[in-house]
Short mmCIF file of C-alpha atoms in Angstrom, two decimals:
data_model
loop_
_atom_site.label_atom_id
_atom_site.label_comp_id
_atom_site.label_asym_id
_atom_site.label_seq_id
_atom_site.Cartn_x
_atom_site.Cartn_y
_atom_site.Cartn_z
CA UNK A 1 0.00 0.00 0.00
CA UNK A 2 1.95 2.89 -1.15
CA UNK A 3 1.08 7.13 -0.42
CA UNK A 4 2.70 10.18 -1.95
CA UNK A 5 4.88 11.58 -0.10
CA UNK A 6 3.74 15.18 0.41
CA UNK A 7 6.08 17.99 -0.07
CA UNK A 8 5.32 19.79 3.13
CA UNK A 9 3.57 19.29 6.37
CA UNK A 10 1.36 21.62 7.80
CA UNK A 11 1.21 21.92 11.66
CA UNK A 12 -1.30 23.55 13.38
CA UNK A 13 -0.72 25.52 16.40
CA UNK A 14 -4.03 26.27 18.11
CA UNK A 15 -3.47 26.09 21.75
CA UNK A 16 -5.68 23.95 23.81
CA UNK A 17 -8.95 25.40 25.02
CA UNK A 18 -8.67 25.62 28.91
CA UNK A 19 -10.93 23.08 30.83
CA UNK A 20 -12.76 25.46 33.01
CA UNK A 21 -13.97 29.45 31.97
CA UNK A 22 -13.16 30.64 35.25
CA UNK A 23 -9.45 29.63 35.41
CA UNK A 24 -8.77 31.14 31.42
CA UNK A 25 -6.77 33.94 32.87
CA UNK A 26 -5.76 32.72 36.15
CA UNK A 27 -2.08 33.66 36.29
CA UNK A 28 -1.43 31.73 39.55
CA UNK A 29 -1.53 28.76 36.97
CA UNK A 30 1.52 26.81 36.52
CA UNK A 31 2.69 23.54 34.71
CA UNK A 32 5.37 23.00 36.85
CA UNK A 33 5.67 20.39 38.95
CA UNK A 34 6.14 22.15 42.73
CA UNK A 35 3.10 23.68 42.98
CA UNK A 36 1.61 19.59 42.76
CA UNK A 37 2.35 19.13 46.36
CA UNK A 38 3.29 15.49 47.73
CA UNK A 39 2.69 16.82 51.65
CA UNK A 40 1.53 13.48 53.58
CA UNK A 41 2.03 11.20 50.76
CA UNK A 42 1.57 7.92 52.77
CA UNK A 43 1.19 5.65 49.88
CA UNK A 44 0.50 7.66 46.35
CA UNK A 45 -2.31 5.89 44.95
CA UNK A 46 -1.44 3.93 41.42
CA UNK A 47 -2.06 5.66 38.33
CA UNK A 48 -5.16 4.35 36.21
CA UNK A 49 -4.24 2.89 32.88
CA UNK A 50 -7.54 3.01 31.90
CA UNK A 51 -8.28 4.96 28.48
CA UNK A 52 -10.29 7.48 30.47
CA UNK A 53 -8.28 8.06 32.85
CA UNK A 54 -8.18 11.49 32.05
CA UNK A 55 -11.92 12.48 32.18
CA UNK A 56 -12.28 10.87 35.64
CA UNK A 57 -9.45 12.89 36.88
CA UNK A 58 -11.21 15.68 35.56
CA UNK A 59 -14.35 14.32 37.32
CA UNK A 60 -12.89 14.24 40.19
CA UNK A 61 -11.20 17.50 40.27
CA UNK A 62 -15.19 18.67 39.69
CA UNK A 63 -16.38 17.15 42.73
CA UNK A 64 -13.91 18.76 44.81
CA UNK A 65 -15.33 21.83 43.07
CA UNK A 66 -18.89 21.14 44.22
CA UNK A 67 -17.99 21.27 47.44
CA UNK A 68 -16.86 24.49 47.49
CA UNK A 69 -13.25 25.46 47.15
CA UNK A 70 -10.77 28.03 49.47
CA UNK A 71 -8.60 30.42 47.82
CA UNK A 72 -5.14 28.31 48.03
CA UNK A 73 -7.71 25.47 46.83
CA UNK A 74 -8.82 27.09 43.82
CA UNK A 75 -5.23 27.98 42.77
CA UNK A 76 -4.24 24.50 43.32
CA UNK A 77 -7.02 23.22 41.55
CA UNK A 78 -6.25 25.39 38.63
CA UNK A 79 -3.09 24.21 38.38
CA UNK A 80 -3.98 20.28 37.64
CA UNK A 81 -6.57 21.53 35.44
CA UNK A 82 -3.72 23.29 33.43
CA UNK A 83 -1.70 20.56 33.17
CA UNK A 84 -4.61 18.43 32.17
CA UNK A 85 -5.46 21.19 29.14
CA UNK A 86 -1.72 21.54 27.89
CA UNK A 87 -0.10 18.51 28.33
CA UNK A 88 -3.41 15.63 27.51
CA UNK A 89 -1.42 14.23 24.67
CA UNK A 90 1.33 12.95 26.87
CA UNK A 91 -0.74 12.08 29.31
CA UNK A 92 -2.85 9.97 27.51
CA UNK A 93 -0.19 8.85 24.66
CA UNK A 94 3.32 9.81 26.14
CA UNK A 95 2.56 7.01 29.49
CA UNK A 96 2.59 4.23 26.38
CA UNK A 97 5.58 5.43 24.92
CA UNK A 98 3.99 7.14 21.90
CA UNK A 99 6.31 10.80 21.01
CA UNK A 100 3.67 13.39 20.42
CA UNK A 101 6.13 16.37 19.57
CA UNK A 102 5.30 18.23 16.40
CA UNK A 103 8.68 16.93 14.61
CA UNK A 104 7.02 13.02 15.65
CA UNK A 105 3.58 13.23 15.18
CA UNK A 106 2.42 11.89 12.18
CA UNK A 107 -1.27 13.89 12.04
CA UNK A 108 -1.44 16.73 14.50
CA UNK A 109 -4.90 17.98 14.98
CA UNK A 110 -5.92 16.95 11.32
CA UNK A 111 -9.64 17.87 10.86
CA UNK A 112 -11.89 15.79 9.97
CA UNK A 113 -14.66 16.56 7.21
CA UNK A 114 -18.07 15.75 6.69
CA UNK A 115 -17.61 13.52 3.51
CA UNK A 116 -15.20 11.48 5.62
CA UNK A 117 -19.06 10.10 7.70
CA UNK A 118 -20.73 7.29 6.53
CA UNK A 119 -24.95 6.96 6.52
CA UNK A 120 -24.66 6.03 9.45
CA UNK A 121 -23.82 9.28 10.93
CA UNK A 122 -19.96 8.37 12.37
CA UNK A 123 -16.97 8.36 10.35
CA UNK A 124 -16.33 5.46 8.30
CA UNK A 125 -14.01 2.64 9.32
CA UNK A 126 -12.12 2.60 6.50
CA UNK A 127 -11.16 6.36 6.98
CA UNK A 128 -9.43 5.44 10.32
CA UNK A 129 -6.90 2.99 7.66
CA UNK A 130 -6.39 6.09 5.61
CA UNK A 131 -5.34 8.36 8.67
CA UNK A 132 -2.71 5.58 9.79
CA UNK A 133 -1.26 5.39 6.37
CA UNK A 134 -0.88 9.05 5.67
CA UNK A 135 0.83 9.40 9.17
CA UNK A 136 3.07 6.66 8.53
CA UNK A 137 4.13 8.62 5.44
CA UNK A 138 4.45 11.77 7.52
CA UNK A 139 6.63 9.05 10.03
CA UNK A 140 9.04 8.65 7.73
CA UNK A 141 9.16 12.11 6.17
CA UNK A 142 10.03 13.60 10.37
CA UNK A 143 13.10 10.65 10.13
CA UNK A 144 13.90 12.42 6.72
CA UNK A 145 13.28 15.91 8.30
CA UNK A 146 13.92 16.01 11.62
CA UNK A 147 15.00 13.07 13.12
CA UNK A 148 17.68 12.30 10.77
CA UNK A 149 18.32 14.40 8.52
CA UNK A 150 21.74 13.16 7.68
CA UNK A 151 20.38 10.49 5.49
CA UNK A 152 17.07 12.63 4.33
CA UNK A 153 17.39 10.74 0.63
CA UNK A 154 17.15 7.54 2.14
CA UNK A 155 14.32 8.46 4.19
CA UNK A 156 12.58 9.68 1.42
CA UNK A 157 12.56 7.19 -1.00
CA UNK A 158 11.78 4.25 1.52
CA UNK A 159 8.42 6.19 0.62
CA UNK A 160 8.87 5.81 -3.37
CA UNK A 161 9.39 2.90 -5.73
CA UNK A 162 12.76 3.87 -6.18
CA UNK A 163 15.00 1.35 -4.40
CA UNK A 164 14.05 0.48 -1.09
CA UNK A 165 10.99 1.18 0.36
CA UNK A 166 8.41 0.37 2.78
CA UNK A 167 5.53 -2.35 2.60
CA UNK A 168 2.69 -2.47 4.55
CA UNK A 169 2.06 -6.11 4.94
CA UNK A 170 -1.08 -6.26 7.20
CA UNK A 171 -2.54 -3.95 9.14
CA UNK A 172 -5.14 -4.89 12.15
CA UNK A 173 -7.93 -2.01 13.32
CA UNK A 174 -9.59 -2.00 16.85
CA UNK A 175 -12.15 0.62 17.18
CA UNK A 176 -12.78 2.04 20.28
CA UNK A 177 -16.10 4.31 19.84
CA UNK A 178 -17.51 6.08 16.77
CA UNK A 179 -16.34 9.52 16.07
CA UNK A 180 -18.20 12.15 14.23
CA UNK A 181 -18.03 15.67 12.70
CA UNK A 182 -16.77 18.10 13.78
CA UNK A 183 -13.29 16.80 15.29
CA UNK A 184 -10.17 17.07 14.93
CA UNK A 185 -7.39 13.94 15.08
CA UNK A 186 -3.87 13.54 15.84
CA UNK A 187 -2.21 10.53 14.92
CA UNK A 188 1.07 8.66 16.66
CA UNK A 189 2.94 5.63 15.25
CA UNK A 190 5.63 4.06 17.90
CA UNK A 191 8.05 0.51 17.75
CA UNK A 192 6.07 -2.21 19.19
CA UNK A 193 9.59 -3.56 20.21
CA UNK A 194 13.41 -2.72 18.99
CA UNK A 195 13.83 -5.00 15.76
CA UNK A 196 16.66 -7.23 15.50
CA UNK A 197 19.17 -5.79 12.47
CA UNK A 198 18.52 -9.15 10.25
CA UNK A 199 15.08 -8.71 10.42
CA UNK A 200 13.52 -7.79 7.38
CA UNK A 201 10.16 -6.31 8.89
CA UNK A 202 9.37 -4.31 12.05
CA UNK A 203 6.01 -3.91 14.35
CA UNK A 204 4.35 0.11 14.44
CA UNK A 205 1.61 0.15 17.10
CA UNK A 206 -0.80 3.80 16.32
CA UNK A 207 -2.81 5.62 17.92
CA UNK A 208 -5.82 7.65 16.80
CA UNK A 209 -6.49 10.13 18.78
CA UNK A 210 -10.34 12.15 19.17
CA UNK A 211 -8.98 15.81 19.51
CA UNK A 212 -12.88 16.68 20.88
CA UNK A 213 -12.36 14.10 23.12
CA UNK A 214 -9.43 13.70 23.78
CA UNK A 215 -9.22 9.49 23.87
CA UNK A 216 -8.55 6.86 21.82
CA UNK A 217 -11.13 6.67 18.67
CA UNK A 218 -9.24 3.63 17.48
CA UNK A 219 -5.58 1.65 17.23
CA UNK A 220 -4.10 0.32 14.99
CA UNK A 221 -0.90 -2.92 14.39
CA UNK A 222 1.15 -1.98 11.11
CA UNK A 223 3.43 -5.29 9.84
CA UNK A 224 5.45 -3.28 7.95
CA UNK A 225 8.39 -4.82 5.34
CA UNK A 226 11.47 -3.14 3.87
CA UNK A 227 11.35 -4.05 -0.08
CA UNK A 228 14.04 -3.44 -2.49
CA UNK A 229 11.71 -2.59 -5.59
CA UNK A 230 15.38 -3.26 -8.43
CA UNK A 231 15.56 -6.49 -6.67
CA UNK A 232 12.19 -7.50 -6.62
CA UNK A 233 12.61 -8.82 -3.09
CA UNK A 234 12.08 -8.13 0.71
CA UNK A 235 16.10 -6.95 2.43
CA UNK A 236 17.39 -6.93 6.15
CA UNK A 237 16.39 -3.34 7.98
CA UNK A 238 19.48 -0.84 6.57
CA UNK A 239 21.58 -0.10 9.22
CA UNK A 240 20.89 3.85 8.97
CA UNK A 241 17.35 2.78 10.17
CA UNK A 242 18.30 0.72 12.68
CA UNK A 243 20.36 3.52 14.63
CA UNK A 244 17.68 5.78 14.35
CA UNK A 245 15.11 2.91 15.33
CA UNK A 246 17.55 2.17 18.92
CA UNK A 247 17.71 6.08 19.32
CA UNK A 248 13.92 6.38 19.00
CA UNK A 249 13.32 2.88 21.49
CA UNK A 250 15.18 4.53 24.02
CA UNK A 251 13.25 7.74 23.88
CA UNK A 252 9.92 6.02 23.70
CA UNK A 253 10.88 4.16 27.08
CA UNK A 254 11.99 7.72 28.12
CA UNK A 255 8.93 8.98 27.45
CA UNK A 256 6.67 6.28 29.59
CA UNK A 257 9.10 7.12 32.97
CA UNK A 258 8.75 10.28 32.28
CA UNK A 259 4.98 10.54 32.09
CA UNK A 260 4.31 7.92 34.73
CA UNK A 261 6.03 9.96 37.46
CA UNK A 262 4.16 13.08 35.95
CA UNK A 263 0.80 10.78 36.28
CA UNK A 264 1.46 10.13 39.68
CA UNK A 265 2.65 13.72 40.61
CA UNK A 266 -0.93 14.60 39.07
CA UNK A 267 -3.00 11.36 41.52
CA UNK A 268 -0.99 12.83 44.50
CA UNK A 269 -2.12 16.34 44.19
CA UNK A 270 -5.64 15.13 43.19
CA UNK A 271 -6.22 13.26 46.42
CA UNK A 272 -4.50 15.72 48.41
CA UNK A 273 -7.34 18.00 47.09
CA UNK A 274 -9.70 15.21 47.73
CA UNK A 275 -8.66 14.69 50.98
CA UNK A 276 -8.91 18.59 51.76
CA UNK A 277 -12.62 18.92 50.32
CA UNK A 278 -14.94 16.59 49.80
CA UNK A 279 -13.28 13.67 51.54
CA UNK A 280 -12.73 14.99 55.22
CA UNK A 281 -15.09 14.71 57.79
CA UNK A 282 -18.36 16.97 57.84
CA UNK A 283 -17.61 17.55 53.97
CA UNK A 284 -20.92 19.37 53.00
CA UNK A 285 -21.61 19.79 49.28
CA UNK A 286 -21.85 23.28 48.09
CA UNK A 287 -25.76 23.69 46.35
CA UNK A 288 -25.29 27.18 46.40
CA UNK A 289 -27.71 29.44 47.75
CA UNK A 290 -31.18 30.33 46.60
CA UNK A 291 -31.49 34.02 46.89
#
C-alpha cells in the first residue's frame, strides 16, 4: 500500500482550550511540577491505565469543586486543570511510549470533514486505515526531516518505488467508539519492540487520537516490510534505520518514565485535594444558595 509523499507538512498551532472558563486567565496557573504538592504522601495511589483516565481525573477534580473550594484550593485546583489542558497528549499517549512532539507526530490535529461520515452518521471505518497510512508517510518524512536528517534521501525514497521502500504487509484495526463531525485527530505511530538488524520487517503500534475528546477513537498494528523494488525482493532493515530505530526505542521508554512519574505527581495532588474537600469529615456539598 503505497502514499505520496507530500512535499510539506502543515502543523497547526491552536493552543488547547482551557478546561474550566473561570481559570482562562488565572495567572497563579503553573505547569510546573512544585506547585503539585506530595505533603503526607503515605502511599501515592497507582495511576489508572484506563483509556479514560483522564476524564475521571477531571471528574474528580469537579467534585472537589462542588464542594466548594478556598482560595489556596482554587489555585491548586487550577493548576492540575492546566496541566490536564496543555499537556493531555502525553498524558494519555506519552505514558505508552507514543512521542507526540510536532517533529514526531504523524497527524497533528488533522480535521476531519463531513464527507469522511458514513450513513450512518460516524466516520467510516475505513477512513481510520487512511489516517494511519498518511501518518506513517508523515513518520518517515520527520526521520527524513527532523530526526535524521543526515540520510534525508534515504528516508525519502523508503516512501517511493525507487530502491528500497516500505511495505505495509497487514494492518489490524480496533475501534474504540464512533467519532463524528466536527473533530479534529492527531495521529502517533511508535516501535512495538526494537527489531533485531537481520530482520527484514518491524512492528508500528498507532494511535488515533479524538482531539474533541481527547481518547482513543481507534488503534491500529502496522506489519510493515522493507522491499528493495530493483531487486524484486524483501532486504534486512538498513543499518541507517536501525540507529535511528535504537535512538527512537530509548526515547519512547523515556517517554513512559517520564509521564508515569508526571501521572502520579498529578494522583498525588488530586487526592490531596480530595482529601482537603470533599473527603474529610463533615464535607458538605456546596448547592449554592437560593437568593
Amino acid at each position: 500500500m503505497k502514499v505520496r509523499l507530500p512535499s510539506s507538512l502543515y502543523w497547526p498551532t491552536a493552543p488547547a482550550r482551557p478546561l474550566l472558563q473561570c481559570f482562562k486567565n488565572n495567572r497563579a496557573l503553573s505547569t510546573s511540577s512544585p506547585h503539585l504538592s506530595n505533603s503526607n504522601p503515605s502511599s501515592p495511589p497507582q495511576s489508572n491505565s484506563d483509556s479514560r483516565w483522564l476524564s475521571s481525573t477531571k471528574e474528580r477534580i469537579g467534585k472537589c469543586i462542588s464542594f466548594g473550594l478556598s482560595a489556596p484550593q482554587s489555585t491548586k485546583a487550577a493548576s492540575i486543570l492546566k496541566i490536564l489542558a496543555t499537556e493531555w497528549r502525553d498524558l494519555v499517549a506519552g505514558r505508552e511510549g507514543f512521542l507526540v512532539s510536532p517533529n514526531r507526530a504523524g497527524l497533528l490535529r488533522q480535521g476531519v470533514v463531513w464527507g469522511e461520515m458514513d450513513s450512518m452518521g460516524h466516520v467510516n471505518n475505513v477512513m481510520y486505515v487512511r489516517y494511519a497510512e498518511s501518518a506513517r508517510v508523515n513518520w518517515a518524512w520527520n526521520y527524513a526531516v527532523h530526526i535524521d536528517p543526515g540520510n534525508r534521501r534515504e528516508w525519502i525514497e523508503l516512501c517511493t518505488p525507487k530502491g528500497d521502500g516500505l511495505i505495509l504487509k497487514s494492518i489490524g484495526v480496533e475501534y474504540k467508539f464512533p467519532m463524528t463531525y466536527p473533530d479534529h485527530i492527531s495521529v502517533f505511530h511508535k516501535l512495538r519492540s526494537l527489531p533485531s538488524p537481520d530482520s527484514s520487517s518491524f512492528i508500528l503500534d498507532v494511535l488515533i487520537l479524538s482531539e474533541l475528546h481527547q481518547r482513543p477513537a481507534a488503534r491500529c498494528v502496522e506489519d510493515i516490510v522493507v522491499y528493495d523494488y530493483k531487486a524484486g525482493k524483501k532486504v534486512n532493515i538498513r543499518p541507517f534505520m536501525m540507529r535511528a530505530f535504537e535512538q527512537t526505542w530509548r526515547k519512547q521508554e523515556e517517554e513512559k518514565a517520564r509521564v508515569e512519574k508526571r501521572i502520579q505527581e498529578v494522583e498525588s495532588a488530586v487526592g490531596e485535594l480530595e482529601r482537603e474537600t470533599w473527603n474529610r469529615e463533615g464535607a458538605v456539598e456546596d448547592l449554592g444558595s437560593g437568593t
